[in-house]
Coordinates of C-alpha atoms in Angstrom, one line a residue:
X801 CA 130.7 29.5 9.4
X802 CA 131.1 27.0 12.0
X803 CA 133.4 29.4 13.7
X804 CA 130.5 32.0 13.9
X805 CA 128.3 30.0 14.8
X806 CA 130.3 29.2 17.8
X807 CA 130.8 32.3 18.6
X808 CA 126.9 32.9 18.5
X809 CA 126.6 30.3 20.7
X810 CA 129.2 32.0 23.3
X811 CA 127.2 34.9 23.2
X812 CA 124.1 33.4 23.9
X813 CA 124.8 31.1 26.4
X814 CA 126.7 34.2 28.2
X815 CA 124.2 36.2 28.1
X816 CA 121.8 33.6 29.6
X817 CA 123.7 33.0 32.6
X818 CA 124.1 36.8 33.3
X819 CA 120.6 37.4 32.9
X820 CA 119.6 34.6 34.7
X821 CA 122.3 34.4 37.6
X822 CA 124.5 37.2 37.6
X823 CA 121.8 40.0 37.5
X824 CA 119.1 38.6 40.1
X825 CA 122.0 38.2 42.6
X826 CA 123.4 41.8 41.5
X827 CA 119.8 43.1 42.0
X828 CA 119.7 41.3 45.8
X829 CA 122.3 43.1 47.3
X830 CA 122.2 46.6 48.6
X831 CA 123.4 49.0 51.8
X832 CA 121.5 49.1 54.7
X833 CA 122.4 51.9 57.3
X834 CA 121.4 51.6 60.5
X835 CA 121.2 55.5 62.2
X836 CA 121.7 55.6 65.7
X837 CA 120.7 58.1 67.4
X838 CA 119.8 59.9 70.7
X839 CA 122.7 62.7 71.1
X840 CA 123.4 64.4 67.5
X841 CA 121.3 66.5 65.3
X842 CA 121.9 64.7 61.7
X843 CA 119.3 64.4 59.0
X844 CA 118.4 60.5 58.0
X845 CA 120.6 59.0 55.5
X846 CA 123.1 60.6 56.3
X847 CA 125.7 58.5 56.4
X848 CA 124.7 57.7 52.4
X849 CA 127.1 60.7 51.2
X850 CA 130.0 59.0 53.1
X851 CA 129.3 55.1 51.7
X852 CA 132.4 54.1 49.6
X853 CA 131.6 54.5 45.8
X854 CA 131.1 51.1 44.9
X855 CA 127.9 50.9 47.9
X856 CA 126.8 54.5 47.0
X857 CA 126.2 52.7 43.3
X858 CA 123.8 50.2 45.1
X859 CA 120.1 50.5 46.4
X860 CA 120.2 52.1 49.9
X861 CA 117.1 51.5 53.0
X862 CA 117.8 52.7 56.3
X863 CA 116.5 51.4 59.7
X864 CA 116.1 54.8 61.8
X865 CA 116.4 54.4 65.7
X866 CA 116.0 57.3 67.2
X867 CA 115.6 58.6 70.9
X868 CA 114.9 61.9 70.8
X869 CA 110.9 61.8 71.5
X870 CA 112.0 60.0 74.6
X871 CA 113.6 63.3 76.3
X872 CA 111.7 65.6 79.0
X873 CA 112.9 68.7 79.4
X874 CA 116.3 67.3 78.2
X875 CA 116.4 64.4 80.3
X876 CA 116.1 60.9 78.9
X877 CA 113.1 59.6 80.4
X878 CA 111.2 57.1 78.7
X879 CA 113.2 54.4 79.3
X880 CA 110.7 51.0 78.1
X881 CA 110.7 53.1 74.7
X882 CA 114.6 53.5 74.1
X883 CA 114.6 49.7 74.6
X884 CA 111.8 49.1 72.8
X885 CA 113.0 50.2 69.9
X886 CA 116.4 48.9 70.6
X887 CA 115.1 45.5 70.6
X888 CA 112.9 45.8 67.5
X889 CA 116.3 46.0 64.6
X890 CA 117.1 42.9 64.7
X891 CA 113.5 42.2 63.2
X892 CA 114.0 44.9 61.0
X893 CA 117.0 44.0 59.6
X894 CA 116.2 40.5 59.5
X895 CA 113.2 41.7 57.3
X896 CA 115.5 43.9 54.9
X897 CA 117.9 40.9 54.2
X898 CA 115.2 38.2 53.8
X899 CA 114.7 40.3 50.1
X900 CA 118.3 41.1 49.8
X901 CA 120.7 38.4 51.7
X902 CA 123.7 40.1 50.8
X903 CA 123.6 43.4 51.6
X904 CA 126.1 45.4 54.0
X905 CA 125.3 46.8 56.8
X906 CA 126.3 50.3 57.7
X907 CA 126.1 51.2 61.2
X908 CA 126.7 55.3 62.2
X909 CA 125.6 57.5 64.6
X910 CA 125.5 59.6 68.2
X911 CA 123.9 57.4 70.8
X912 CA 124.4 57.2 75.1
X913 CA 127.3 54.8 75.1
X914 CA 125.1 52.1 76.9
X915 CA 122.5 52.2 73.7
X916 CA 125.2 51.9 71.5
X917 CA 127.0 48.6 73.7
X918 CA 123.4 47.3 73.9
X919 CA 122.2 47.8 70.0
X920 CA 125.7 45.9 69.4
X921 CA 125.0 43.2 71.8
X922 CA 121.9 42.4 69.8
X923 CA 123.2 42.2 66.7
X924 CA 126.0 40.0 67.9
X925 CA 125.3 37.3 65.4
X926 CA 128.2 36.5 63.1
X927 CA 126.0 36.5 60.3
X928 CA 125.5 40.5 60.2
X929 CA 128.3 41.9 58.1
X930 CA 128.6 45.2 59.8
X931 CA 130.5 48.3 58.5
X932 CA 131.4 51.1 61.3
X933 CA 131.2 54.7 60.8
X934 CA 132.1 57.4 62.9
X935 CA 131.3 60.9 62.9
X936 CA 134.2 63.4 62.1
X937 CA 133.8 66.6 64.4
X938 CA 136.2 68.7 61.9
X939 CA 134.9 67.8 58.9
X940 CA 131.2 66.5 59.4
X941 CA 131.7 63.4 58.1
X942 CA 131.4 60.1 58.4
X943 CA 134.6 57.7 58.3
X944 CA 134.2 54.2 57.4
X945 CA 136.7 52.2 60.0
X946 CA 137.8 50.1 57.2
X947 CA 141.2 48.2 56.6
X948 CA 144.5 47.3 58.1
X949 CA 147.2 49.9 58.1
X950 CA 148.2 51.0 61.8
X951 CA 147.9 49.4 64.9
X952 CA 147.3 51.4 68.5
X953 CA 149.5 50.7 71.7
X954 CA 147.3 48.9 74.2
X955 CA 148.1 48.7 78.2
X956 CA 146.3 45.8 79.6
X957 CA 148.4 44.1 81.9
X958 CA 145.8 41.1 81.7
X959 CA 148.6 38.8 83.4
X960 CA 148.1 40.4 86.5
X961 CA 144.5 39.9 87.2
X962 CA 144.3 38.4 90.9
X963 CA 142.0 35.1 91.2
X964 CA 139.1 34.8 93.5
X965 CA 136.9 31.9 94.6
X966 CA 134.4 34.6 96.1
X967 CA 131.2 35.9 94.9
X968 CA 130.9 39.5 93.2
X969 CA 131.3 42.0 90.8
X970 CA 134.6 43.2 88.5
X971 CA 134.8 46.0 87.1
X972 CA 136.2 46.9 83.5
X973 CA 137.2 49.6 82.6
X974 CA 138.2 51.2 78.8
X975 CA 139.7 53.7 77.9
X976 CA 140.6 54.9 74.0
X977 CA 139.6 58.6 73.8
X978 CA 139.5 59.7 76.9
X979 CA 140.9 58.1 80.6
X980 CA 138.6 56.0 82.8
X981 CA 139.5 58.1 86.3
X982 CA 138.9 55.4 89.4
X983 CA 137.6 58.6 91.3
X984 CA 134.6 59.0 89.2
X985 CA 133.8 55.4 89.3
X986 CA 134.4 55.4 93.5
X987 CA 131.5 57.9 93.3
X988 CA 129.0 55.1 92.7
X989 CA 130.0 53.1 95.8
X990 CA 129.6 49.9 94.0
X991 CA 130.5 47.0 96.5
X992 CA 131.5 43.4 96.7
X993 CA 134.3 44.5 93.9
X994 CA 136.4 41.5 93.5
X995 CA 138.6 43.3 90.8
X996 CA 139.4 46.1 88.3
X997 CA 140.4 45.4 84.9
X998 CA 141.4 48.4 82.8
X999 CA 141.9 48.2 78.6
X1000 CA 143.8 51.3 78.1
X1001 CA 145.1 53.3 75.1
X1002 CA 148.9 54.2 75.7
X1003 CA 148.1 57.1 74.4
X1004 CA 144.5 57.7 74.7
X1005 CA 142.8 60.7 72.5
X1006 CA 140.1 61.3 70.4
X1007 CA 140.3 60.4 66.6
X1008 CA 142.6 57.3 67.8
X1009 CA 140.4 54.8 66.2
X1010 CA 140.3 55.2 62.3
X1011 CA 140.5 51.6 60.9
X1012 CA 139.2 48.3 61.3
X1013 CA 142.4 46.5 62.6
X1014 CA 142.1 48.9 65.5
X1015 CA 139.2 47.8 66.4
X1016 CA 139.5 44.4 66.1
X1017 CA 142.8 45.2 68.7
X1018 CA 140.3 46.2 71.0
X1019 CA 137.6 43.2 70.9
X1020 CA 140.0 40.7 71.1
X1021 CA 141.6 42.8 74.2
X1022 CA 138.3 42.7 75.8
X1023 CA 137.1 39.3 74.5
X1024 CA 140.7 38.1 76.1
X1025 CA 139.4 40.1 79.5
X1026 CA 136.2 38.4 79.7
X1027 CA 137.2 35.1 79.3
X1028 CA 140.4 35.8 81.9
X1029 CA 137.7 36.7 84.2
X1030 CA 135.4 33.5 83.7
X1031 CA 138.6 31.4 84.5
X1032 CA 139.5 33.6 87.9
X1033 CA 136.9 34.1 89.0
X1034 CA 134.5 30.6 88.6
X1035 CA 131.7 33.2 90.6
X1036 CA 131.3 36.5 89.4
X1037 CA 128.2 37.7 89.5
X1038 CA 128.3 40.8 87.3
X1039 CA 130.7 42.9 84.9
X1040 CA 130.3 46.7 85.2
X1041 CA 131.8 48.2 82.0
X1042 CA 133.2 51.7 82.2
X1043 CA 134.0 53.1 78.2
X1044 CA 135.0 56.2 77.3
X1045 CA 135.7 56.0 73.2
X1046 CA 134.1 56.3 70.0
X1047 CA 130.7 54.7 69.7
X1048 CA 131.6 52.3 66.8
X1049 CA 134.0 50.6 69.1
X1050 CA 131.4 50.5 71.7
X1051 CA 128.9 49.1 69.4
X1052 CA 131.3 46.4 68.5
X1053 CA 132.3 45.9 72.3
X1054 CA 128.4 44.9 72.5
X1055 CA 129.0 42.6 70.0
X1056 CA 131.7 40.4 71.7
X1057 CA 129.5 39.7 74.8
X1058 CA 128.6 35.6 74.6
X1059 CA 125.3 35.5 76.2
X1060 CA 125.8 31.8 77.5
X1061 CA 129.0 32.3 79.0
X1062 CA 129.1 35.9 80.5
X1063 CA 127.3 37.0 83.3
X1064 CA 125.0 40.4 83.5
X1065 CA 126.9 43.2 82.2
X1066 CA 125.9 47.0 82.9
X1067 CA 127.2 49.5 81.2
X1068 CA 127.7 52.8 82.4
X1069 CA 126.6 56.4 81.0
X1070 CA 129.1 59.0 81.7
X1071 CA 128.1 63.1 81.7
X1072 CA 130.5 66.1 82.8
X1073 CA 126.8 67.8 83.5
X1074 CA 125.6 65.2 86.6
X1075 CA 126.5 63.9 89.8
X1076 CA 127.6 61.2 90.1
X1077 CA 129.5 61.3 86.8
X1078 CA 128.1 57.9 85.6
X1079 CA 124.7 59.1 86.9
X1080 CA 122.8 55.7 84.9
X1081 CA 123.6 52.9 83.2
X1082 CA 121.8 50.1 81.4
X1083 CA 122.1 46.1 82.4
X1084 CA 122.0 43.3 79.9
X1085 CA 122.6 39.7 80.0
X1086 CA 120.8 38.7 83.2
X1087 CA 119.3 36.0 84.4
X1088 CA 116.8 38.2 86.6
X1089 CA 114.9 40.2 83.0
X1090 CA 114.4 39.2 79.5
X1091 CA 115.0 42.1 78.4
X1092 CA 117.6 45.3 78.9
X1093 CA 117.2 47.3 82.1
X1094 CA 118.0 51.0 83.3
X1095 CA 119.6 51.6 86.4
X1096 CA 119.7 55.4 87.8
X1097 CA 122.2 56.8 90.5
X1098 CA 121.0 60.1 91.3
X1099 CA 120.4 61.2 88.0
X1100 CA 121.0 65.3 88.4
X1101 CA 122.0 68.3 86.1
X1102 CA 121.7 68.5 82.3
X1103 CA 121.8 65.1 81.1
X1104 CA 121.3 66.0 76.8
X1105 CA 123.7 68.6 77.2
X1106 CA 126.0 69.1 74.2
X1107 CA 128.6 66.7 74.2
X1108 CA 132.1 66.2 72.0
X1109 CA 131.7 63.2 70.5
X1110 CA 135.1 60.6 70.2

């Protein structure tokens, strides 16, 4: 009897501390997906069919930021409303994981490159546990960039950035899926260019990224560029960023930016369908606007035309 008793006591007490500790904290944590989009044509939640099995078991709310309403005539145009609603996720999410502090974060979808750097950079904070998806062009899908296995060859050359006392601009460019080419860039006529900085894939193509160690290659490569820039040159004014890649990476990109350390950074929009090739761009991370600002160069030709995503 004192045996079973003790073992009713087990019982109890276990089922105590699951009711009161184990499921309340269960019951906190779910997926939020975070749909970006201003390109594609995907329905909401879409990335829910994709979540590993374990997440698609859990509660699922989405925060939806989409551009499309701010098109004319296929031309992005309402500019205060893309950053507008940029601007407002952090709020959001911060709402979502007031009620459920351990959720996961799932970010996916078809942005402009800049919107994509710039949703990253505001949600640089450490404490957002972010999961990157990115859309599959062969089979419609969504892969999660998750763990370890595989590596890509990077060309830097970071040891041979020149060093400047002067004041002005460097440029950086990355490429993953697709080349930077200089003469594109040259189109712009930016001046006062101190220096180029390229991150490139040895072998750049689409599809390259696929796990989460790849892109973590990549961050540190241009976290490693940034800072090698602070040191050689004590006054830059601003980084122009030129990416060609898959917009996960670019979203965490954003993410690396220190706002206290770097200067302005402007990102740069690239179409096959304009002239000048990087026809606008968006700045971020100056002194001269609270907020995000878009900078045109002639923008010309069909600007939403159908693109192949990397």
């Amino acid at each position: 009897m004192p045996i079973l008793g003790f073992i009713i006591f087990l019982v109890g007490a276990s089922l105590i501390i699951i009711n009161h500790i184990w499921v309340p904290g269960h019951n906190r944590k779910e997926v939020i997906g975070i749909r970006h989009n201003s390109l594609g044509a995907f329905p909401q939640e879409d990335v829910r069919k994709d979540l590993p099995l374990l997440h698609r078991l859990e509660p699922y709310r989405e925060i939806d930021v989409d551009h499309s309403d701010s098109y004319t005539h296929g031309i992005l145009t309402d500019h205060q409303s893309v950053i507008r609603k940029l601007e407002r996720v952090p709020q959001q999410l911060s709402g979502f994981l007031d009620s459920s502090p351990d959720s996961s974060i799932a970010y996916y979808g078809l942005p402009h490159i800049p919107l994509a750097f710039y949703l990253g950079y505001l949600l640089s904070d450490s404490k957002y546990r972010v999961d990157l998806y990115d859309f599959n062009n062969e089979s419609g899908r969504w892969n999660q960039l998750s763990g370890v296995a595989g590596s890509i060859e990077i060309d830097s050359a970071l040891d041979q950035i020149p060093s400047s006392d002067d004041s002005g601009d460097i440029i950086v460019a990355i490429g993953i899926s697709y080349p930077v080419h200089a003469s594109e860039v040259n189109e712009l006529g930016l001046s006062y260019i101190l220096a180029t900085v390229e991150i490139n894939a040895l072998h750049p193509m689409r599809q390259l990224i696929v796990n989460r160690h790849q892109v973590d290659q990549v961050c540190n490569e241009f976290r490693l560029s940034l800072e090698k820039i602070k040191n050689n040159f004590p006054n830059r004014q601003r980084i122009h960023v030129f990416y060609a890649g898959p917009v996960s990476l670019c979203f965490a990109l954003g993410r690396c930016i220190n706002e206290r350390i770097d200067p302005e950074i402007i990102v740069y929009n690239y179409s096959s369908k304009s002239k000048p090739r990087y026809s606008w761009s968006l700045s971020m991370n100056s002194s001269n606007h609270a907020t995000a600002a878009f900078n045109l160069a002639g923008l010309t030709g069909r600007e939403h035309a159908p693109i192949q995503h990397a």
